[in-house]
XYZ file of C-alpha atoms in Angstrom:
163
model
C -4.328 50.624 7.800
C -7.423 51.947 6.110
C -10.053 49.327 5.412
C -9.021 47.410 2.324
C -11.087 45.205 0.074
C -9.427 42.685 -2.227
C -11.306 42.175 -5.466
C -10.600 40.029 -8.505
C -9.723 41.709 -11.761
C -12.398 41.421 -14.404
C -12.362 41.760 -18.158
C -13.302 45.444 -18.001
C -10.185 46.085 -15.853
C -7.614 45.514 -18.603
C -6.740 49.208 -18.919
C -6.368 49.483 -15.144
C -4.187 46.360 -15.125
C -1.978 47.908 -17.774
C -1.745 51.110 -15.717
C -0.476 49.093 -12.734
C 1.898 47.101 -14.951
C 3.364 50.352 -16.246
C 3.586 51.615 -12.672
C 5.650 48.654 -11.505
C 7.769 48.853 -14.654
C 8.537 52.518 -13.918
C 9.462 51.640 -10.339
C 11.746 48.837 -11.541
C 13.272 51.094 -14.224
C 11.992 48.717 -16.926
C 9.186 50.759 -18.493
C 10.706 50.425 -21.969
C 10.128 46.646 -21.730
C 6.334 46.877 -21.418
C 4.812 45.814 -24.722
C 1.564 44.387 -23.315
C -1.647 45.891 -24.637
C -5.219 45.802 -23.345
C -6.087 43.365 -26.135
C -3.256 40.991 -25.200
C -4.115 41.140 -21.502
C -7.777 40.490 -22.229
C -6.980 37.492 -24.402
C -4.307 35.966 -22.170
C -6.019 36.553 -18.838
C -9.730 36.327 -19.562
C -9.982 34.115 -22.650
C -6.986 31.790 -22.160
C -6.945 32.052 -18.325
C -3.132 32.104 -18.201
C -2.980 34.503 -15.236
C -5.194 36.104 -12.623
C -5.039 39.400 -10.801
C -6.512 41.032 -7.739
C -6.728 44.655 -6.649
C -6.478 46.197 -3.210
C -9.251 48.784 -2.973
C -9.259 51.486 -0.287
C -11.456 54.552 -0.082
C -13.176 53.477 -3.295
C -10.076 53.304 -5.489
C -7.559 50.676 -6.486
C -4.321 51.281 -4.577
C -2.417 48.099 -5.414
C -2.524 44.916 -7.428
C -1.078 41.443 -7.617
C -0.853 39.302 -10.747
C -0.224 35.574 -10.416
C -0.491 32.183 -12.078
C -0.090 28.545 -11.137
C 2.951 26.410 -11.859
C 3.872 22.854 -10.865
C 6.685 21.437 -8.769
C 7.805 17.945 -9.699
C 9.763 17.702 -6.444
C 6.779 18.223 -4.165
C 4.164 16.908 -6.602
C 1.863 19.895 -6.196
C 1.022 23.076 -7.969
C 2.415 26.338 -6.706
C 1.289 29.905 -6.909
C 3.749 32.147 -8.715
C 3.434 35.837 -7.925
C 4.475 37.727 -11.048
C 3.787 41.263 -9.829
C 2.892 42.904 -6.539
C 2.644 46.675 -6.655
C 1.188 49.416 -4.500
C 1.205 53.027 -5.679
C 4.126 54.837 -3.983
C 1.873 57.306 -2.157
C -0.106 54.383 -0.679
C 2.820 52.354 0.658
C 3.245 51.652 4.335
C -0.497 51.319 4.918
C -0.667 47.513 4.805
C -2.087 47.153 1.303
C 0.821 45.068 -0.002
C 0.564 42.781 3.002
C -3.199 42.443 2.467
C -2.595 41.444 -1.159
C 0.097 38.944 -0.211
C -2.025 37.403 2.552
C -4.925 37.106 0.122
C -2.653 35.160 -2.221
C -1.492 32.946 0.652
C -5.148 32.128 1.311
C -5.702 31.501 -2.405
C -2.665 29.191 -2.549
C -3.931 27.205 0.424
C -7.448 26.944 -1.058
C -5.881 25.497 -4.227
C -3.694 23.077 -2.230
C -0.506 24.672 -3.499
C 2.693 23.306 -2.061
C 4.423 26.668 -2.179
C 4.317 30.242 -3.336
C 7.235 31.896 -5.111
C 8.233 35.181 -6.717
C 11.308 37.121 -7.720
C 12.542 40.441 -6.442
C 15.181 42.730 -7.874
C 18.374 42.648 -5.781
C 18.376 46.444 -5.309
C 14.777 46.602 -4.056
C 15.634 46.610 -0.351
C 12.226 47.838 0.879
C 10.547 44.843 -0.778
C 13.262 42.441 0.362
C 12.822 43.637 3.950
C 9.046 43.263 3.642
C 9.300 39.694 2.307
C 11.825 38.690 4.963
C 9.557 40.114 7.685
C 6.851 37.697 6.530
C 9.167 34.693 6.751
C 9.967 34.369 3.050
C 13.325 32.747 2.307
C 15.526 33.944 -0.563
C 16.675 31.193 -2.926
C 20.273 32.374 -3.183
C 21.575 29.256 -4.892
C 19.223 29.649 -7.872
C 19.700 31.821 -10.948
C 16.853 32.757 -13.271
C 17.425 32.136 -16.974
C 15.312 33.679 -19.694
C 14.748 33.251 -23.399
C 12.981 36.324 -24.762
C 10.766 36.286 -27.858
C 13.702 36.893 -30.218
C 15.695 34.041 -28.677
C 12.689 31.736 -28.887
C 12.295 32.593 -32.570
C 15.977 31.984 -33.247
C 15.976 28.646 -31.449
C 12.804 27.565 -33.231
C 14.587 28.129 -36.543
C 17.458 25.926 -35.387
C 15.043 23.149 -34.575
C 13.442 23.421 -38.036
C 16.845 22.968 -39.693
C 17.714 19.815 -37.741
């Protein structure tokens, strides 16, 4: 692995963050779902502090990123670190940058006394699944993710107003 430096994303990185977000969306065949803008990222991440991000930097350029936030587990009574996105540019894969990002987040989780770290992975993404399994991660096969998108939230909010 080339020498890698992990650095925190800063306010001036919002365009770079969006570039990485679009990169992972392309890889996951979900690019049409990206509606985030630099303004939204700046507000949510740097004004409201709803998420944080770090970059893997090698040879003076950002080669990967991870975006995360903290959640809370009632069962264990501690916060957890939720990894929303981990992405390394395709031409930079296999050089240890993803592992460096993940290990940085493990350190961050431990520094914040998190009881666990979790993320999701698309079922077809076998290279990532193999990578996570090699690190000792355990798939939560008995759990299913449910989602209400913005339209569903709006619709349900209207129902609540009627009742």
